[in-house]
Coordinates of C-alpha atoms in Angstrom, one line a residue:
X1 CA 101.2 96.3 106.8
X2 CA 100.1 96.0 102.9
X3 CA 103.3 97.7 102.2
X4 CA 102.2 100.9 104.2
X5 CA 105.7 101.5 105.2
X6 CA 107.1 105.3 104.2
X7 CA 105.5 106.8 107.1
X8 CA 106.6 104.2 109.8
X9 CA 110.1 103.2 108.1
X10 CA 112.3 102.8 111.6
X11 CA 114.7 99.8 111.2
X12 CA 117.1 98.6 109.0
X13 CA 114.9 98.1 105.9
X14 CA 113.7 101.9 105.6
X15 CA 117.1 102.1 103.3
X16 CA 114.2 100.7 100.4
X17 CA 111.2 102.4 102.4
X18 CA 112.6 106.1 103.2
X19 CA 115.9 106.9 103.9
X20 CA 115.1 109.4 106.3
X21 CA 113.7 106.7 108.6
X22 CA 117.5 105.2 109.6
X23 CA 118.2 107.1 112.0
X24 CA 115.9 105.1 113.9
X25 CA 119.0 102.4 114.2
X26 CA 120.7 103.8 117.2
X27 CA 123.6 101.0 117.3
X28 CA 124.2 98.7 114.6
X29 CA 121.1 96.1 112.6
X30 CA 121.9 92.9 110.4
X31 CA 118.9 92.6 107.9
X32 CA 118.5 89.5 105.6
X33 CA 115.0 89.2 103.8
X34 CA 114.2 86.3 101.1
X35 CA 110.5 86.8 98.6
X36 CA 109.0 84.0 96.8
X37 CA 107.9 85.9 94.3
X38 CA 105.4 85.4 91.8
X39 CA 106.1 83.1 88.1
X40 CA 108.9 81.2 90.3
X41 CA 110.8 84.5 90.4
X42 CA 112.8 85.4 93.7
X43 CA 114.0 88.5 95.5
X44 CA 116.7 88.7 98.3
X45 CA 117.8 91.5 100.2
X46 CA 121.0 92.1 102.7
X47 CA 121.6 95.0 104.7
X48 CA 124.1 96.5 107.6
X49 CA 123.1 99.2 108.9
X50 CA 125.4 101.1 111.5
X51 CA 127.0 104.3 113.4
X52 CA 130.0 105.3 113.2
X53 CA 131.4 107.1 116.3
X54 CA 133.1 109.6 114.8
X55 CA 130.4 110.9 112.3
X56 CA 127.5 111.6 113.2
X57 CA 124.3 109.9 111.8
X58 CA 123.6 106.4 110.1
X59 CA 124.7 104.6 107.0
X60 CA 123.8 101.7 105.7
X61 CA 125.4 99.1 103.0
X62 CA 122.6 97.3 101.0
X63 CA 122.4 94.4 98.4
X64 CA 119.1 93.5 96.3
X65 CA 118.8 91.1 94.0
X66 CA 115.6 89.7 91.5
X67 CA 116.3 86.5 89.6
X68 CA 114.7 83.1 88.7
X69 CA 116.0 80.2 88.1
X70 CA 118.2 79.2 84.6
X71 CA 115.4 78.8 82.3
X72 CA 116.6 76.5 79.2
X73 CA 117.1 78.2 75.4
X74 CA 113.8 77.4 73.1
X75 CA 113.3 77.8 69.3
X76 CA 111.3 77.3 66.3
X77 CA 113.1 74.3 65.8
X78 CA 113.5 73.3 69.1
X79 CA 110.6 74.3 71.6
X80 CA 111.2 71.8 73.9
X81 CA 115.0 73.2 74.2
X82 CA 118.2 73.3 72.8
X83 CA 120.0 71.6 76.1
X84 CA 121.8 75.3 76.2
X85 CA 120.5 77.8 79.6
X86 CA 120.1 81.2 80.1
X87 CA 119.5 83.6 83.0
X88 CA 118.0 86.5 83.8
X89 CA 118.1 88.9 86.8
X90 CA 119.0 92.9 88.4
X91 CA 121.0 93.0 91.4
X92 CA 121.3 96.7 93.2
X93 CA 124.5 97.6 95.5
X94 CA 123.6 100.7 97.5
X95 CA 125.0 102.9 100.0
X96 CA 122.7 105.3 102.7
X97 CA 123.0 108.0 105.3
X98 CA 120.9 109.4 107.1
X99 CA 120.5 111.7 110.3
X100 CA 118.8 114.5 112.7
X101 CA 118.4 117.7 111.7
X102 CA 116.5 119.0 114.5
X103 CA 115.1 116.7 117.5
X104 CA 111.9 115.9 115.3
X105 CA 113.3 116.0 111.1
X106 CA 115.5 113.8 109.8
X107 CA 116.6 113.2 105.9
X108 CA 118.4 110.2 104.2
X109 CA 119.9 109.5 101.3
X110 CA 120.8 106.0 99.1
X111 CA 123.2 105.8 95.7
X112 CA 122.5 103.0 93.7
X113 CA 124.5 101.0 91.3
X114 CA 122.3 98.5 89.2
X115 CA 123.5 96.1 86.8
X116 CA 121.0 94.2 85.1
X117 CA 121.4 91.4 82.8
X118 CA 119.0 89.1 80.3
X119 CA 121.5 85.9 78.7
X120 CA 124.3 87.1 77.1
X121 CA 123.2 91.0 77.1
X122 CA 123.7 93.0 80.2
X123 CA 123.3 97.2 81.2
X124 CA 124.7 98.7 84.3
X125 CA 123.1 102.5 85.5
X126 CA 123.2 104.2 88.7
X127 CA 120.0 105.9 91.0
X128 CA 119.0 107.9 94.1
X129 CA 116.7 108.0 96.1
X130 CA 115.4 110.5 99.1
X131 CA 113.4 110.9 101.8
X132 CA 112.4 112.4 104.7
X133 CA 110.5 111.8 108.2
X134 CA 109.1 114.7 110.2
X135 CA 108.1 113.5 114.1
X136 CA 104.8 115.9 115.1
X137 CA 104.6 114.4 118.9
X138 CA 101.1 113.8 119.1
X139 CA 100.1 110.0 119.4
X140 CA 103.7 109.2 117.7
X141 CA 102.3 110.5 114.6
X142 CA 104.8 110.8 111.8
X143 CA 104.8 111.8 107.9
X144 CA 107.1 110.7 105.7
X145 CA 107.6 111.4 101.9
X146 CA 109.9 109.5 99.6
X147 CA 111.7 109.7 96.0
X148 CA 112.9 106.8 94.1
X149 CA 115.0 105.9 91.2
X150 CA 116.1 109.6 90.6
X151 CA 118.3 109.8 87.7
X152 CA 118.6 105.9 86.4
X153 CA 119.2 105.8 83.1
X154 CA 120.5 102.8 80.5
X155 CA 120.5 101.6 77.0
X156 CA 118.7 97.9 76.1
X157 CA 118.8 96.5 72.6
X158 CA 119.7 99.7 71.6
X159 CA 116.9 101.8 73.1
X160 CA 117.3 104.0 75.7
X161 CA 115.3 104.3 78.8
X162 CA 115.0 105.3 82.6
X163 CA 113.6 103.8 86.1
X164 CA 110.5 104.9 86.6
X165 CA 110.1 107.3 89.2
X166 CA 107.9 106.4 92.3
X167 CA 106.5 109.5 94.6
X168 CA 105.6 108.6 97.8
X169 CA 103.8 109.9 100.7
X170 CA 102.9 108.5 104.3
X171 CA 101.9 108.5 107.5
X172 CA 101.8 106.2 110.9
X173 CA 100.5 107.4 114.6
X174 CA 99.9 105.0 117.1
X175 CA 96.2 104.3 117.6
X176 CA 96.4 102.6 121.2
X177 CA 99.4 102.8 123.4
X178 CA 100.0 101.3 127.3
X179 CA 102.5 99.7 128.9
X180 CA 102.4 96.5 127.3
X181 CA 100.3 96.9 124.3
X182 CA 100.6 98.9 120.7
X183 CA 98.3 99.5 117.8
X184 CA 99.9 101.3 115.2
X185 CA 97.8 102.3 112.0
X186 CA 100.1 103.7 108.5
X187 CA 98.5 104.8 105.2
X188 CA 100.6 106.0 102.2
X189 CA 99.8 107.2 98.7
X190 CA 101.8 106.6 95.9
X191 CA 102.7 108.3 92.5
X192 CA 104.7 105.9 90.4
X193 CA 106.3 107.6 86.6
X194 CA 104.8 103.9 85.1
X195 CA 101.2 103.8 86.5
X196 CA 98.4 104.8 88.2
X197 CA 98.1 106.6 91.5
X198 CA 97.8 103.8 94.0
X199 CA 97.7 103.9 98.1
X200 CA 98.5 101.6 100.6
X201 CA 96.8 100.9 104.5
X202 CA 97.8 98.9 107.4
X203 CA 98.3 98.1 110.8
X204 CA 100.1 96.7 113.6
X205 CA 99.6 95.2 116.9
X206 CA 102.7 94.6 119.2
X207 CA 103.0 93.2 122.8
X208 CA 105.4 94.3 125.1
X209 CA 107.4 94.8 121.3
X210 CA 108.1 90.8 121.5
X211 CA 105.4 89.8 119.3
X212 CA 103.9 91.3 116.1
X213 CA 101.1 90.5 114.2
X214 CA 100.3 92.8 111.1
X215 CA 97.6 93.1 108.2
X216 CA 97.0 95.4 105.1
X217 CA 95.5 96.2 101.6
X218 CA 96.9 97.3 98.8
X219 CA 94.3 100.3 96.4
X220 CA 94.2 100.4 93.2
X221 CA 97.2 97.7 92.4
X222 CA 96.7 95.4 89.1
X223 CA 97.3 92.2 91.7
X224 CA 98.0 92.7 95.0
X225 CA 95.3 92.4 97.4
X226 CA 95.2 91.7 101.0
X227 CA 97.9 91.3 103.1
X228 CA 98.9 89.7 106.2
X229 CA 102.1 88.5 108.5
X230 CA 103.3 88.3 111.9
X231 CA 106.9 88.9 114.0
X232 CA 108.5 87.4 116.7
X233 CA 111.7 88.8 118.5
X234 CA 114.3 87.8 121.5
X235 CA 116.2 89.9 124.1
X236 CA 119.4 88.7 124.1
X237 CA 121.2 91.3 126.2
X238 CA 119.9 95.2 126.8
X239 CA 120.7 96.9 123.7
X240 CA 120.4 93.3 121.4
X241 CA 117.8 91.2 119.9
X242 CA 117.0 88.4 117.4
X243 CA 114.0 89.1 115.4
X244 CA 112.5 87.0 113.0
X245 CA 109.5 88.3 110.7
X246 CA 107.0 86.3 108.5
X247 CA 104.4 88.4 105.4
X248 CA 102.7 87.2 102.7
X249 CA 100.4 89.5 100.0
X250 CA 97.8 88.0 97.7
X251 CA 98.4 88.7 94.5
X252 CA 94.8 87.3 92.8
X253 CA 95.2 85.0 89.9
X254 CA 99.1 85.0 90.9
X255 CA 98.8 83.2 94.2
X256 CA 101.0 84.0 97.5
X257 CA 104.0 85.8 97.6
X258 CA 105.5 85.0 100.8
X259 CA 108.2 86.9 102.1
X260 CA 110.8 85.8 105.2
X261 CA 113.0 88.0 107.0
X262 CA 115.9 87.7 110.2
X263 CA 117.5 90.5 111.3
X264 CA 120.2 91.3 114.2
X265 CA 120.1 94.7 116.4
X266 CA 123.4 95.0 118.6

């Protein structure tokens, strides 16, 4: 849905969409998502998302992690390598809740821990991140708004800096809605601390909510363009399903980045 996701946010993944979306997992949701990204660079994802009877709302354990493969130790002397490696990568550990606080608002919140590492040097911070969903009724519509990397602060190579805060606003209402058929139309804007004001549009179609089939654009981005995916899921009981979901954005001079994800609902 060209990443047109803060306004819609209602599954598993809206723990690094909008927080306040969660609530939308009524029992329990297994998430695993794996991104080719671009320059041979990779990003997985894991997330459990479940209810606990005894207190009300959702939380949610979550994992993220951006690497590439060991890339080998050049130098003047030896460009073609020293037969030594090195590796580089940021992994995230985060915990959410989020819940109701009237039949149509709801509110979520993640902490962070990061640790990121380059070879032999390595920083560790911690972030938050809020947001909120607001139901108005008509045609499904919702509005969502979302604030990132709150508070993340670290010292590298002896300089010290913070994540770059990302504002972001949304909405989704469903366009076309019967028995069997859904078209579902998001837009977002975003405010990142880093860059330019960008916004984000897209759509989905869904029948009889089995299969998916999705397209976006991303405004105003230095790469990403167009993009384009599609969804599959299985019933395997009354409150369970297996759902498997395919995307991929193009990022111009970069190529495809295709992303792959599987998650559980029980």
């Amino acid at each position: 849905m060209g990443s047109a996701f803060t306004g819609v946010a209602d599954d598993a993944s809206s723990v690094f969409w909008n927080a306040g979306g969660l609530v939308n997992v009524v029992g329990n949701e297994v998430s695993v998502n794996h991104v080719a990204w671009a320059a041979d660079t990779k990003l997985s994802t894991a997330i459990l998302a479940f209810n606990p009877r005894s207190i009300p709302g959702t939380f949610a354990l979550s994992v993220r992690s951006f690497w590439m493969d060991p890339q080998l130790v050049r130098t003047a002397y030896n460009p073609e390598g020293t037969g030594e490696t090195f590796d580089s990568g940021t992994t995230t550990f985060g915990l959410s809740y989020a819940r109701f606080f009237t039949d149509k608002f709801s509110a979520g919140l993640t902490v962070n821990y990061l640790h990121m590492g380059l070879a032999e040097t390595a920083v560790n911070t911690g972030a938050l991140d809020f947001g909120i969903m607001y139901r108005i009724g008509i045609k499904d519509l919702k509005l969502g708004m979302t604030i990132q990397n709150l508070g993340g602060k670290f010292t590298f190579d002896e300089r010290e800096s913070k994540l770059p805060v990302l504002f972001k606003v949304g909405a989704s209402f469903n366009a076309f809605r019967n028995e069997r058929q859904r078209l579902t139309v998001a837009a977002e804007f975003q405010h990142p601390a880093d860059n330019v004001e960008r916004a984000n549009a897209g759509l989905e179609w869904s029948l009889n909510e089995l299969f998916f089939a999705r397209g976006g654009y991303h405004i105003n981005y230095d790469t990403d363009g167009i993009a384009f995916g599609f969804g599959a899921a299985i019933k395997t009981g009354e409150t369970t399903k297996l759902q498997a979901d395919y995307s991929a954005v193009d990022m111009d001079a970069l190529g495809y980045v295709h992303r792959f994800t599987v998650s559980v609902v029980y």
